[in-house]
Coordinates of C-alpha atoms in Angstrom, one line a residue:
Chain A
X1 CA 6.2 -17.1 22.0
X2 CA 5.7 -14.0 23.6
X3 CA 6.0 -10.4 22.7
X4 CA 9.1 -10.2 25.9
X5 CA 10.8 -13.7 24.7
X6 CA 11.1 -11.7 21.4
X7 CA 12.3 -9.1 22.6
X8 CA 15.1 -11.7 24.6
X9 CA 16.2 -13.2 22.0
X10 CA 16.8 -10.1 19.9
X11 CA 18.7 -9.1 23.1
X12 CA 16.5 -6.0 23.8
X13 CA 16.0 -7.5 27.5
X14 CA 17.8 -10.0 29.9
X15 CA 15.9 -12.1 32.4
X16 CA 16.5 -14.3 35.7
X17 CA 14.3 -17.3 36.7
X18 CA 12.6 -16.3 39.8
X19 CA 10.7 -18.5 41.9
X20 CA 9.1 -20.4 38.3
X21 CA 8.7 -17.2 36.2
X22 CA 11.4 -15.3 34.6
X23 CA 11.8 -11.2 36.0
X24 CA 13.1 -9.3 32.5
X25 CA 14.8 -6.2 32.8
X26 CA 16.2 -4.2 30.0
X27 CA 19.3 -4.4 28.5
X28 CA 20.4 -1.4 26.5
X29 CA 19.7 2.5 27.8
X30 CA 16.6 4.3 26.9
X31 CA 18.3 6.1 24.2
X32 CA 19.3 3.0 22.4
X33 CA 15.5 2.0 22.5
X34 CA 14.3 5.5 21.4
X35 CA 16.6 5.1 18.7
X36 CA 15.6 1.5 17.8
X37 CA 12.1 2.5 17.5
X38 CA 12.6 5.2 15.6
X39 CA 14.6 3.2 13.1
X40 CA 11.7 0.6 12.8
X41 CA 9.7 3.1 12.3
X42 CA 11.3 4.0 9.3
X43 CA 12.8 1.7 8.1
X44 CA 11.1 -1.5 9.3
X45 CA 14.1 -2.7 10.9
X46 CA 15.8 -3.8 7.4
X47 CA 12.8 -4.7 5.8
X48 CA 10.6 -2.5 4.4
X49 CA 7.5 -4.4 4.5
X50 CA 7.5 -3.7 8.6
X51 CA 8.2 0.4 8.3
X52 CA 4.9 2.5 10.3
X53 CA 3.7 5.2 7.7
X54 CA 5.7 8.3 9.4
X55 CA 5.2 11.7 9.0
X56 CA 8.3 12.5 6.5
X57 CA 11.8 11.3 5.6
X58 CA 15.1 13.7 5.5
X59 CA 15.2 15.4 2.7
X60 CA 18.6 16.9 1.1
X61 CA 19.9 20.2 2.1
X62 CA 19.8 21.7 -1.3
X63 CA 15.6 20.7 -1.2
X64 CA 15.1 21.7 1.9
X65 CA 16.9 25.2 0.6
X66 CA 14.5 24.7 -2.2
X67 CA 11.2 24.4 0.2
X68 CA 12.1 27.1 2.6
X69 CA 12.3 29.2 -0.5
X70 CA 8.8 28.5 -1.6
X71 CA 7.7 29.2 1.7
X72 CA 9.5 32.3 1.9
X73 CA 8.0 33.1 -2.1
X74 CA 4.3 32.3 -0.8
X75 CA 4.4 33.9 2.3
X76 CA 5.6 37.1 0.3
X77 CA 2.7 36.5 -2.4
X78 CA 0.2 36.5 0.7
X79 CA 1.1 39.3 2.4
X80 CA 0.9 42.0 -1.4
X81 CA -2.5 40.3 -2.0
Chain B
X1 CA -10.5 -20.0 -25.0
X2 CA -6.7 -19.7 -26.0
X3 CA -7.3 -16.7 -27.7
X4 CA -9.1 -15.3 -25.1
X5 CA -6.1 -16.3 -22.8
X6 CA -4.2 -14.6 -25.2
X7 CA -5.6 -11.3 -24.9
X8 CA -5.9 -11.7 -20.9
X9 CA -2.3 -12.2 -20.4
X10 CA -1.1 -9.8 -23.0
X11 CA -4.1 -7.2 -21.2
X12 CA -1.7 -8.4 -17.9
X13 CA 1.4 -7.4 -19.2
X14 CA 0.6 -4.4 -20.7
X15 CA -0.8 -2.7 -17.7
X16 CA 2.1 -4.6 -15.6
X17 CA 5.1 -2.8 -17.7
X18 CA 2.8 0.5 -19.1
X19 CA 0.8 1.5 -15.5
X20 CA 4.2 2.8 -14.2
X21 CA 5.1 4.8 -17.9
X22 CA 1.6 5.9 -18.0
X23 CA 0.6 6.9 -14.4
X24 CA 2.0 10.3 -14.6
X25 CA 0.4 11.5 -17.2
X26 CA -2.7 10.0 -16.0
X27 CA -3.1 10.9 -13.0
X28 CA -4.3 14.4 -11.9
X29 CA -1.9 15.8 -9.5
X30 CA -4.8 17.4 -7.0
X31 CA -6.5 13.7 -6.7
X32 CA -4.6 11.8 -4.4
X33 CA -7.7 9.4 -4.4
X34 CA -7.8 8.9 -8.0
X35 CA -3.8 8.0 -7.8
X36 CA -4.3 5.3 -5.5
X37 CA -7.3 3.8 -7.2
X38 CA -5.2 3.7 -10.4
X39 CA -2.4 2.0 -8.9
X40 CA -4.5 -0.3 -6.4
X41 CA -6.6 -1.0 -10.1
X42 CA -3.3 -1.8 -12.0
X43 CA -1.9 -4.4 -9.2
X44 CA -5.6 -5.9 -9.2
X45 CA -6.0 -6.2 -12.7
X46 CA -2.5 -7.9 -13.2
X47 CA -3.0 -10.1 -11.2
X48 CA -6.9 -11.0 -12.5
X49 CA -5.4 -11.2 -15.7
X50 CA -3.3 -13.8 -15.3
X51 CA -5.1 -15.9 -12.9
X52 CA -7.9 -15.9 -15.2
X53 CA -5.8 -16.4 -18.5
X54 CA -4.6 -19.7 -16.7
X55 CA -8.6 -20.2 -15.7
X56 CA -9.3 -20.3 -19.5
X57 CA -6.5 -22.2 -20.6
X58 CA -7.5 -25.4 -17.6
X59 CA -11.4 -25.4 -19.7
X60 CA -9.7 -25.3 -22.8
X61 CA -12.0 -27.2 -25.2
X62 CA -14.8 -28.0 -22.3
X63 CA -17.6 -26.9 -23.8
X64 CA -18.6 -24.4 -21.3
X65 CA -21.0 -22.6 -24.7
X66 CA -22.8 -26.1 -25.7
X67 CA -23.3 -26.9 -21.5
X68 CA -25.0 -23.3 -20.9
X69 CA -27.1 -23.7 -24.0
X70 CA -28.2 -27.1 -22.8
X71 CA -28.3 -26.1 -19.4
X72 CA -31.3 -23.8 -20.4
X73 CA -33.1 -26.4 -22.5
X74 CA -32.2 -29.6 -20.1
X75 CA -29.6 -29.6 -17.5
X76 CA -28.9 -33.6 -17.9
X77 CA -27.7 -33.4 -21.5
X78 CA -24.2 -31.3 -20.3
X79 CA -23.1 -34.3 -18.2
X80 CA -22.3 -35.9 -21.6
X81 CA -20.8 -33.3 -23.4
X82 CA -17.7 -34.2 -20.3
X83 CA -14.0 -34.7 -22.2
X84 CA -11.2 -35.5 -21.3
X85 CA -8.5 -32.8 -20.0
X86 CA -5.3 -32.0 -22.8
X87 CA -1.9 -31.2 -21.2
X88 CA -2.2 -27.5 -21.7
X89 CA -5.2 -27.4 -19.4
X90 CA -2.8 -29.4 -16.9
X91 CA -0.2 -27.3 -17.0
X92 CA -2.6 -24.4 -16.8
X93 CA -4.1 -25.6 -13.4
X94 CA -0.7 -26.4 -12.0
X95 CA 0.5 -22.8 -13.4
X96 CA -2.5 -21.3 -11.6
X97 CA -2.6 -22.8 -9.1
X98 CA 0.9 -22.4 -8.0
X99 CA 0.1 -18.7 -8.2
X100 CA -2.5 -18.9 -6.0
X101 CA -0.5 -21.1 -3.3
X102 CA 2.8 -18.2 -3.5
X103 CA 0.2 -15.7 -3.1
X104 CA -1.0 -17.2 0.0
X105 CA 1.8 -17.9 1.3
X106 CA 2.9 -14.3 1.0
X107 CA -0.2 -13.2 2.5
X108 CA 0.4 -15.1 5.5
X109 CA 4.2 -14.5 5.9
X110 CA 3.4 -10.6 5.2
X111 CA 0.6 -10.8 7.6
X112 CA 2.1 -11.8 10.7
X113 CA 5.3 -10.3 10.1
X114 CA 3.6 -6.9 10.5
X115 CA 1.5 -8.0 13.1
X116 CA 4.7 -10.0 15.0
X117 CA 6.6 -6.1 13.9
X118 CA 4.0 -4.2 15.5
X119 CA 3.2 -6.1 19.0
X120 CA 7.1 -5.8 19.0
X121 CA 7.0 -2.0 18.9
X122 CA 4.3 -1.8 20.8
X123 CA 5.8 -3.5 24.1
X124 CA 9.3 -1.1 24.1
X125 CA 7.0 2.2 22.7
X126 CA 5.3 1.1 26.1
X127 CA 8.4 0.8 28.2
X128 CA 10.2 3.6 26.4
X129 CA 7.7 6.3 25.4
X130 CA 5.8 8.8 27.9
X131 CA 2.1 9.0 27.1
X132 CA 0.8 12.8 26.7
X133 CA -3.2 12.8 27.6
X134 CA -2.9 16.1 26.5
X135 CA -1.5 16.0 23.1
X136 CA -3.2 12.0 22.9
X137 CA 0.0 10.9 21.9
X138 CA 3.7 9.1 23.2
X139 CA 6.5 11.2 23.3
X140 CA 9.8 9.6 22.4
X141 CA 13.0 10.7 23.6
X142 CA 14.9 11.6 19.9
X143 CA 16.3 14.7 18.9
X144 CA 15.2 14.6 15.3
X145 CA 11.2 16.2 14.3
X146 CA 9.5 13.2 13.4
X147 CA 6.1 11.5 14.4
X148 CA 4.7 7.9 13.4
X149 CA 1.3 6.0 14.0
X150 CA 1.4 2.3 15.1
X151 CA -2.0 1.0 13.9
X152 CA -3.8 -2.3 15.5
X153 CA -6.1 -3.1 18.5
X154 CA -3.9 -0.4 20.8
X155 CA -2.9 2.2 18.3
X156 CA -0.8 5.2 18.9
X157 CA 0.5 8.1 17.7
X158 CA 4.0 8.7 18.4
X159 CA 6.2 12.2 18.3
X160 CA 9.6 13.1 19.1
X161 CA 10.8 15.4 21.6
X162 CA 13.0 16.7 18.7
X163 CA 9.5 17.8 17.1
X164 CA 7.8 19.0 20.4
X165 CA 11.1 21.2 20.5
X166 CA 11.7 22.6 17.4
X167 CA 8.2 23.1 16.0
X168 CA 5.8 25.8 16.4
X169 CA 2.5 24.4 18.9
X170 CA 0.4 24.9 15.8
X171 CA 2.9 23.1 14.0
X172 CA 2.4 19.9 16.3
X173 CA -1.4 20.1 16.2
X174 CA -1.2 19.6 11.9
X175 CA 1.6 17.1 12.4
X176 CA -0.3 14.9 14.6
X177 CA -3.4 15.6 12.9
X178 CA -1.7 14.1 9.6
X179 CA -0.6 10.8 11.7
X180 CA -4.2 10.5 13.1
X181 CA -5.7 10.7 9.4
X182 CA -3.6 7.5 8.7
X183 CA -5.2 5.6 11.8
X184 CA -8.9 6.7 10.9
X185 CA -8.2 5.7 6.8
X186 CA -6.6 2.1 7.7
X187 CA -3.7 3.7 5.8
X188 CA -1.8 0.7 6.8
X189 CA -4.2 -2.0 5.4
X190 CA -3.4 -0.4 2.0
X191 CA 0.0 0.1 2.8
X192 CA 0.0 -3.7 3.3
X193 CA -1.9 -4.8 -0.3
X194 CA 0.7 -2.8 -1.8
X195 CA 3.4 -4.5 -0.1
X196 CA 1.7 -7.8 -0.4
X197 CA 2.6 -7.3 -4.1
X198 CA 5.5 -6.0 -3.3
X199 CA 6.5 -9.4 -2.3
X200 CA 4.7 -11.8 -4.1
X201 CA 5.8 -10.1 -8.0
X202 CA 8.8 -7.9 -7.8
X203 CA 9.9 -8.8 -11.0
X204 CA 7.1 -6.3 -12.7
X205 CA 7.4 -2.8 -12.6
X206 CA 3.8 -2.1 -12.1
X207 CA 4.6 -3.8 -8.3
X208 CA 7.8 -2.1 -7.6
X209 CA 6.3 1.5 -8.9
X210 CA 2.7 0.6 -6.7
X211 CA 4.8 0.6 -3.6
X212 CA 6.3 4.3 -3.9
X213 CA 3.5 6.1 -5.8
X214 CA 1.0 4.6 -3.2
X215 CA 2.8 5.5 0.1
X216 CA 3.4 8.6 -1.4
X217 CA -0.4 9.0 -2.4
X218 CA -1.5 7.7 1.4
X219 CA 0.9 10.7 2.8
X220 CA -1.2 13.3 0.2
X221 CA -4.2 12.0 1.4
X222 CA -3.4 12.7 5.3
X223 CA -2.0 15.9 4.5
X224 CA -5.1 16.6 3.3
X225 CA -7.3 15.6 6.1
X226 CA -4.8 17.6 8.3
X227 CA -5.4 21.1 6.2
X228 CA -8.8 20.4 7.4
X229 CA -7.5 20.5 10.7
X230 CA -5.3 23.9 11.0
X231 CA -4.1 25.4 7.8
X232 CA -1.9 24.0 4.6
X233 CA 0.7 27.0 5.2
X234 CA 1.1 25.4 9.3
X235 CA 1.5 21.8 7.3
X236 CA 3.8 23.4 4.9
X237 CA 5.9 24.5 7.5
X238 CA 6.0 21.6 9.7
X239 CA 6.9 19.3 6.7
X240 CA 9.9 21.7 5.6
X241 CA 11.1 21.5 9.4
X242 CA 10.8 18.2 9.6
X243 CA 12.6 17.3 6.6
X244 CA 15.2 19.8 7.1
X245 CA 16.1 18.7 10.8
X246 CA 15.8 15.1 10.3
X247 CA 19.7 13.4 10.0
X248 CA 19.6 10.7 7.3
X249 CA 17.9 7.9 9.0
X250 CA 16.5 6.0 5.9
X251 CA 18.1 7.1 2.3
X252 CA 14.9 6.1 0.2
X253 CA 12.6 6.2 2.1
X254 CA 9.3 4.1 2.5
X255 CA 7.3 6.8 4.4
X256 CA 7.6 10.1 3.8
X257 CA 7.2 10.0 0.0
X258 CA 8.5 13.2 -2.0
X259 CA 8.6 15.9 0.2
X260 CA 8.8 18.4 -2.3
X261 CA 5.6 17.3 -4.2
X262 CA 3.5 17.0 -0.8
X263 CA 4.9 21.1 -0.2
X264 CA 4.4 22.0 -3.5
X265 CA 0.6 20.9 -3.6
X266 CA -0.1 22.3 -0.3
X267 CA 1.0 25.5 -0.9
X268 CA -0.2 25.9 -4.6
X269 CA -3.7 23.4 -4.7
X270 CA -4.6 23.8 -8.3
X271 CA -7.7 22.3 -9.2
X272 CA -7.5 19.7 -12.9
X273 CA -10.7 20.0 -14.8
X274 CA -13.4 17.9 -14.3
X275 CA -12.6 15.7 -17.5
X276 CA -9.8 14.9 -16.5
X277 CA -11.0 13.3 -13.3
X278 CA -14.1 11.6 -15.0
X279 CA -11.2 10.3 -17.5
X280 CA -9.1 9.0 -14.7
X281 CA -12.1 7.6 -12.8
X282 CA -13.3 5.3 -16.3
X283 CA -9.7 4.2 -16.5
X284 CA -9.6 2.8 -13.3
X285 CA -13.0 0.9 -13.4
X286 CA -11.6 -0.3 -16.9
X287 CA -8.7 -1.6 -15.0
X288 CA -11.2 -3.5 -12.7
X289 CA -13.5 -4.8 -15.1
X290 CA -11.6 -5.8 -18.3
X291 CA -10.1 -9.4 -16.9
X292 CA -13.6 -10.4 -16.0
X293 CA -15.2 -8.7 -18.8
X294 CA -13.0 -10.4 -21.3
X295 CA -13.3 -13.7 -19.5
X296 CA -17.8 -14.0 -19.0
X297 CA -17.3 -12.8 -23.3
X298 CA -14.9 -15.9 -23.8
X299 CA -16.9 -18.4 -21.5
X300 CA -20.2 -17.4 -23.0
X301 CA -19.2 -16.1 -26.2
X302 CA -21.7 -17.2 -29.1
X303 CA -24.5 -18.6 -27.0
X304 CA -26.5 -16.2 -28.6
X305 CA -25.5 -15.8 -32.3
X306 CA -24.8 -19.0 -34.4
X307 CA -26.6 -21.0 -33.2
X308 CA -26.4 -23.6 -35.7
X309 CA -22.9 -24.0 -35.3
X310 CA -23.5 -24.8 -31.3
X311 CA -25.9 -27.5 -32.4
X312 CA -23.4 -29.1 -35.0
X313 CA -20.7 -29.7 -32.3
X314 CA -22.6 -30.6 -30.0
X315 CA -24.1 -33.5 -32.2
X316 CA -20.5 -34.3 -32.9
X317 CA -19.3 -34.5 -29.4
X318 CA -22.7 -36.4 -28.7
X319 CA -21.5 -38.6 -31.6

């Protein structure tokens, strides 16, 4: 089976016989694929076992608060040494 | 042998319910390398144990001692020394070997689920994604600041548009330096053992707790290799970004692995002493050794002491 019949029977693409081959052509917009590989990319598409090691995941607002301040707190200690 | 089987299994358990209690205290926080050979040790040695503990159990009364003593006089005389199998060895073999069976076939369903995940990917990244020669990456259209690395035969490092936007140029240059460090380290490959594990024993902590503290470990150790590359304060920055921007995608995630800690030890490395590391490092090659160890000491046990004793049964067995 190949890589565009799985992408057809997940219903990423549609095809049409043509003259004894099939012509596939995609089915959704771009920004529903950006989106769909960006969610397998995190999260494996459901199962975790599939994720890509990605650079970071969202972080809550009160840590992010928290890590700006420690920037902020180093950045200070830098620039008195 | 049972008590050796004994000791293996409890050895099993113990590291399979204490590596997950004990891993923070062992582990130096600066030594990313010595927390994934701990936790790559603990799911080894589990699993050792317990394979082996079944091994003993199946030779039960053969008389592994009497055949390598004979084997150095004559080697003909072990042949007779043969008896017959008792049900515990039976239902040691079938134990063990059931084990080995669900762990293939976890190996092979894992396996080409990735694989079958990733040539998947690959073919809408390719249809989707704009290559960069520049930046040696694909640029996908999403408004959040993230960037991921596809491994295999045609790998690639992806970004977002998002993080081309909203980060400084330096910024990129650390975040796709970290994302390269996973390609060149087959992060992925380790990623997968842990997973493997994952799936084939999630019943024990130790597999469950491998699976976090190990992504998070693989994420310190490209971090580091990416401080190499521009500066830990540009990484620092890039990671707070990121996290900040990024709308909930994935709750818990598999990934990114404790932001704050990866921030934290970027901007304040502070360096364990030596002993500790020298402590971690013997912990870990304990972890490796002590099925087999424990095993070879049952199997040969008193070959070379008692030898009387040796002689006696095997006259009786003889007999």
């Amino acid at each position: 089976m190949t890589v565009l019949d799985n992408l057809h029977t997940k219903g990423w693409v549609t095809r049409q016989m043509e003259s004894r081959a099939y012509r596939y052509e995609p089915s959704q917009s771009r920004d529903a694929y950006s989106a769909e590989l960006m969610r397998e990319a995190l999260d494996g598409s459901g199962n975790r076992a599939t994720a890509l090691l990605h650079f970071v995941d969202s972080i809550e607002p009160k840590e992010a608060a928290e890590l700006r301040r420690a920037l902020l707190d180093h950045d200070r200690e830098i620039h008195d040494v | 042998m049972m008590f050796d089987a004994a000791v293996l299994l409890g050895f099993g358990l113990a590291v399979a319910f204490a590596a997950p209690a004990c891993a923070g205290r062992v582990i130096p926080a600066d030594s990313p390398r010595l927390g994934l050979a701990f936790w790559l040790a603990s799911l080894f040695s589990t699993a050792a144990a317990f394979l082996l503990a079944m091994a003993m159990l199946a030779l039960g009364d053969f008389p592994v001692r009497d055949m390598l003593v004979d084997a150095v006089r004559s080697c003909l005389s072990v042949l007779h020394h043969y008896i017959s199998i008792s049900p515990l060895a039976v239902a040691a073999i079938v134990a063990g070997g059931t084990c080995l069976i669900w762990l293939s076939w976890i190996a092979a369903r894992t396996l080409h689920g990735q694989k079958e995940a990733a040539m998947r990917h690959s073919a809408m990244l390719s249809a989707t994604g704009v290559r960069d020669r520049r930046l040696g990456a694909t640029i996908v259209d999403h408004p959040t600041v993230n960037a991921y690395s596809v491994p295999g035969a045609h790998a690639t490092i992806v970004i977002t548009t998002g993080a081309l936007r909203d980060l400084r140029p330096a910024e990129v240059d650390a975040v796709l330096a970290h994302e390269r460090a996973h390609l060149a380290g087959h992060h992925h490959v380790i990623r997968g053992v842990a997973v493997f594990f994952a799936s084939a024993f999630p019943f024990l902590p130790v597999t469950r707790s491998s699976s976090r503290a190990i992504a998070h470990y693989l994420e310190r150790l490209a971090d580091e290799a990416a401080s190499r590359a521009t500066d830990r304060r540009t990484l620092a920055g890039a990671l707070v970004a990121a996290g900040s921007s990024s709308a909930p995608l994935a709750t818990l995630g598999v990934g990114g692995g404790d932001v704050l800690e990866r921030v934290h030890r970027l901007l304040a490395p502070h360096r364990s002493r030596p002993w500790r590391r020298i402590a971690g490092g013997l912990l870990v090659a304990t972890l490796f050794v002590v099925p087999f160890a424990v095993t070879a000491a049952g199997l040969t046990g008193l070959v070379w002491t008692d030898h009387c004793l040796l002689t006696t049964s095997a006259s009786t067995k003889a007999g």
